[in-house]
Coordinates of C-alpha atoms in Angstrom, one line a residue:
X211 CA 4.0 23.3 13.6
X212 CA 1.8 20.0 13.1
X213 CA -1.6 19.4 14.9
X214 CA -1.1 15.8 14.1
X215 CA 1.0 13.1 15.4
X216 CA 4.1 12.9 12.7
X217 CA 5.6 9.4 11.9
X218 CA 9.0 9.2 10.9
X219 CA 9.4 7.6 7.4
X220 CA 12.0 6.8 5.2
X221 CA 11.3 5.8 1.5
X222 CA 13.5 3.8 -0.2
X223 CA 13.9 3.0 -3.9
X224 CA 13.2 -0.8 -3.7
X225 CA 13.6 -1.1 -7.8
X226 CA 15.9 1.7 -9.4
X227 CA 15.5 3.5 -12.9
X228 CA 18.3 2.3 -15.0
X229 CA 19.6 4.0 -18.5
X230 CA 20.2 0.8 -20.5
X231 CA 18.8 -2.2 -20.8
X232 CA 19.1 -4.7 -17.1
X233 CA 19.3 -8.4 -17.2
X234 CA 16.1 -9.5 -17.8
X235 CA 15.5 -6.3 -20.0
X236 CA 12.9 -4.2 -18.0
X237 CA 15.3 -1.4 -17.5
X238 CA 14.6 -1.5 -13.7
X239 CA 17.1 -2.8 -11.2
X240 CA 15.5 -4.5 -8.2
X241 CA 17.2 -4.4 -5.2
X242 CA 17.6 -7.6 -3.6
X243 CA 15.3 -8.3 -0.6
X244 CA 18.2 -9.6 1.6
X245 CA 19.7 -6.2 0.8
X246 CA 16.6 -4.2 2.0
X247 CA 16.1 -6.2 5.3
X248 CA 18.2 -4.5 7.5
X249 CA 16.3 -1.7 6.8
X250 CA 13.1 -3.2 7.3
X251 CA 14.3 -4.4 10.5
X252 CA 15.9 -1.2 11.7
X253 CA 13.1 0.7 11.0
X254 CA 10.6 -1.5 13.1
X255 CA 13.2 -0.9 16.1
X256 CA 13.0 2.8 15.8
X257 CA 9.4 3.0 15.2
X258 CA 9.4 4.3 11.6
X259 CA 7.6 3.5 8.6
X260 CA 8.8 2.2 5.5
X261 CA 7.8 2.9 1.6
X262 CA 9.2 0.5 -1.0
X263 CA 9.1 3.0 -4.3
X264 CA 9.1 1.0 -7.1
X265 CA 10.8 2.6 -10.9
X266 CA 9.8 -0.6 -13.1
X267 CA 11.3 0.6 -16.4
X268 CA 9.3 -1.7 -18.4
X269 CA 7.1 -4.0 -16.2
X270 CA 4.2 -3.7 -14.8
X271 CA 3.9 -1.8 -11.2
X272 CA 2.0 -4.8 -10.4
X273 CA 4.8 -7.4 -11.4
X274 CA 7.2 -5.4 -9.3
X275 CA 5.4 -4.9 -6.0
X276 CA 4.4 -9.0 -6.0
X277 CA 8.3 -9.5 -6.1
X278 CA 8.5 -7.4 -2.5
X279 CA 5.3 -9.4 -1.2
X280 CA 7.5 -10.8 1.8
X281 CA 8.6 -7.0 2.9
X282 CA 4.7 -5.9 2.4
X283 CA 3.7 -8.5 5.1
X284 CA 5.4 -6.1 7.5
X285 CA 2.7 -3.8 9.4
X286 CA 5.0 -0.8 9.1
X287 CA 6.1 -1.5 5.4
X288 CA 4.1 0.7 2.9
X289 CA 4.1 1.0 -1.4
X290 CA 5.1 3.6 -3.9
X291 CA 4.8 4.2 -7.4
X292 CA 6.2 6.5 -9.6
X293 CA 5.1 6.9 -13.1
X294 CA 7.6 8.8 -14.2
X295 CA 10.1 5.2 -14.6
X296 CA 7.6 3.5 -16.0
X297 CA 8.8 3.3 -19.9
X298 CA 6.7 1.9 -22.9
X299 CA 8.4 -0.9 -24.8
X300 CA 10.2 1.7 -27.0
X301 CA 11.1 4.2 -24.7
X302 CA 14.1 4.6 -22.6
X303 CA 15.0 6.4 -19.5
X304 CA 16.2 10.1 -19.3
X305 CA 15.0 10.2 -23.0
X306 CA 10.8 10.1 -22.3
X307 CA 9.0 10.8 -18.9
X308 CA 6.8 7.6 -18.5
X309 CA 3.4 7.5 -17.3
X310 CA 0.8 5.0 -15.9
X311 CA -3.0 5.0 -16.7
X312 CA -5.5 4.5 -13.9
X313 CA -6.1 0.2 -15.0
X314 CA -3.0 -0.5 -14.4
X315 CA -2.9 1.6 -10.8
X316 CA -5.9 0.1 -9.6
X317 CA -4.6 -3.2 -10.4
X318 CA -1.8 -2.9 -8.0
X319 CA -4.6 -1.2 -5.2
X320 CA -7.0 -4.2 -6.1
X321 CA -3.9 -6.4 -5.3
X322 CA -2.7 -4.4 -2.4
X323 CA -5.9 -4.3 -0.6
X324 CA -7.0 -7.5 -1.0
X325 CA -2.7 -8.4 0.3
X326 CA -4.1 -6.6 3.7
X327 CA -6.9 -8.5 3.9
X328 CA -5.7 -11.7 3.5
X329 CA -2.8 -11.0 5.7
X330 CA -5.0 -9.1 8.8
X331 CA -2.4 -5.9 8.5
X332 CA -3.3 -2.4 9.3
X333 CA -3.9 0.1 6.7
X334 CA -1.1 0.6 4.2
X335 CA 0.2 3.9 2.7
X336 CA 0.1 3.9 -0.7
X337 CA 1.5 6.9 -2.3
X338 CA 1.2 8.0 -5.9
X339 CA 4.2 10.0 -7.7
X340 CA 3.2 12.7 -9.6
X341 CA 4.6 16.2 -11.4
X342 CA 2.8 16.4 -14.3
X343 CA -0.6 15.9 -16.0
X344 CA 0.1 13.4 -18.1
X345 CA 2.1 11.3 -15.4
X346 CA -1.2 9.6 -14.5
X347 CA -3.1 11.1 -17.4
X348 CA -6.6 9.7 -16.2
X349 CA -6.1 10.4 -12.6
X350 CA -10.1 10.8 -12.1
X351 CA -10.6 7.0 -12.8
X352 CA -8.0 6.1 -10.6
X353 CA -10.1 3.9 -7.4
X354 CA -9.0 5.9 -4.1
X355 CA -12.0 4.0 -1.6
X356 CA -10.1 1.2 0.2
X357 CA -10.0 1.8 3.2
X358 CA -7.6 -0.4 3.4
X359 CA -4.7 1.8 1.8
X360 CA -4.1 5.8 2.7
X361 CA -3.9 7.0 -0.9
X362 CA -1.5 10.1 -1.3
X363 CA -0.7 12.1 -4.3
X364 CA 3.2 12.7 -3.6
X365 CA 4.0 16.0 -5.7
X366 CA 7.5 15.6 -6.6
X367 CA 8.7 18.6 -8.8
X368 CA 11.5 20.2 -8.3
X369 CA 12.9 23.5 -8.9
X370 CA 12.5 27.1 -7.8
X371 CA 9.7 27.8 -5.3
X372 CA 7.4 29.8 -7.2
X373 CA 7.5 26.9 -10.1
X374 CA 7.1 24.3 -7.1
X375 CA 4.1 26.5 -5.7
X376 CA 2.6 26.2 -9.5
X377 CA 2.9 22.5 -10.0
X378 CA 1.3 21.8 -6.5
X379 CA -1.3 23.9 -7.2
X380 CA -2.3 22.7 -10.9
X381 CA -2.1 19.0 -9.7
X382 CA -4.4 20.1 -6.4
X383 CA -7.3 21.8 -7.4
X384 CA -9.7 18.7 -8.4
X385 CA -8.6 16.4 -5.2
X386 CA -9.5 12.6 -5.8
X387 CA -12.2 11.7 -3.6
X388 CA -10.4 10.4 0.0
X389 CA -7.1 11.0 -0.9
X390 CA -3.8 13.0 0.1
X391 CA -1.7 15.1 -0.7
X392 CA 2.6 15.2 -0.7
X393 CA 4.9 17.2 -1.0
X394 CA 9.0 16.8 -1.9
X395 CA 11.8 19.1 -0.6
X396 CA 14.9 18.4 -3.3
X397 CA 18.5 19.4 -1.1
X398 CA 20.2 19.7 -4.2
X399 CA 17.8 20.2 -7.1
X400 CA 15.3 22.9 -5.5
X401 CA 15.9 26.8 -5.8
X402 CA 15.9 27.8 -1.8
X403 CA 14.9 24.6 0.4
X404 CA 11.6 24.7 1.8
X405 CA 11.7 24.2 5.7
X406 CA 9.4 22.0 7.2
X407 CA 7.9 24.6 8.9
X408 CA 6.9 26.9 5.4
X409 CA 6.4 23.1 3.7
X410 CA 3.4 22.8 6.6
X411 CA 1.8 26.2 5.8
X412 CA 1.1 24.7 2.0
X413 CA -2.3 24.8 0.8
X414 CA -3.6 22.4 0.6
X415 CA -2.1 20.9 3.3
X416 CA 0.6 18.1 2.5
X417 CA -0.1 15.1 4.8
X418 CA 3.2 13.1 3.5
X419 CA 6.4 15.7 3.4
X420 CA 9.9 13.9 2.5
X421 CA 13.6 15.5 2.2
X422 CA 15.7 13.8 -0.5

């Protein structure tokens, strides 16, 4: 049911959401690199790609994805972030949805980019979390012309299908210029699971499509 050659990927949350305050009091748990390596490893074996999704509570995307630079130096290992964990200094998780503004995402791109260069890798994925509006409230500034990072707009909500259908289709109709689209089947959380098949006959086509 795909035209295109489909790479298996596995995204893992490199840096997880948590409800009270951590150690160093960002509200983000990273996961330690030694702990991720296996999978980095495994993954290279089997021919998969890799995205590192980062939830950063309180610090800056930026801060978090320079902590994973040795895992990014990997060809197959690609970035995610996801506004929704990224608090304000008075907010909390569970309590506010956070959001990120387009200077702070193109900070991390600038960074990202420039990280391929330097290092002579192959395109990156870089892949954008997203269910509502004001998730990435000034999405139209945010720079998608790398070339390179593959930019996609990963549209997580959950739910029943027709609320699923709405959401996709809200957050699609003004497409930033040279980027993708995802979409995310929930096993638990969705009203009737999508099959990959009726996932693929979305419009606008998702080009990223992940189970969790």
């Amino acid at each position: 049911f795909s035209t295109q050659t489909v790479i298996a990927t596995l995204e893992i949350i490199a840096s997880v959401a948590s409800v009270g305050p951590t150690e160093n009091g960002d509200y983000s748990q990273e996961v330690h690199i030694n702990s991720l390596m296996p999978w980095i490893v495994a993954a290279k074996d089997q021919k998969m790609y890799i995205v590192l999704d980062l939830q950063p509570g309180r610090v800056s995307f930026l801060d978090q994805a320079r902590h994973y630079e040795s895992l990014l130096l990997y060809e197959h290992v690609g970035l995610a972030l996801d506004p929704e964990w990224r608090l304000q200094p008075n907010q909390v998780h569970l309590k506010q949805i956070g959001q990120v503004g387009a200077v702070e995402v193109n900070m991390v791109s600038l960074w990202l980019s420039e990280f391929v260069k330097k290092h002579n890798l192959p395109q990156k994925l870089f892949i954008l979390h997203q269910f509502r509006q004001d998730m990435l409230p000034d999405r139209e500034q945010i720079i998608t012309s790398y070339p390179e990072l593959s930019y996609v707009f990963h549209i997580d909500g959950q739910g029943s299908q027709p609320a699923k259908d709405d959401t996709y289709r809200n957050l699609t109709i003004v497409p930033p210029p040279t980027a993708y689209f995802g979409w995310k089947n929930f096993y638990q959380k969705d009203i009737g699971l999508r099959s990959p098949e009726a996932t693929m006959a979305v419009q606008p086509t998702p080009w990223f499509i992940t189970y969790q």
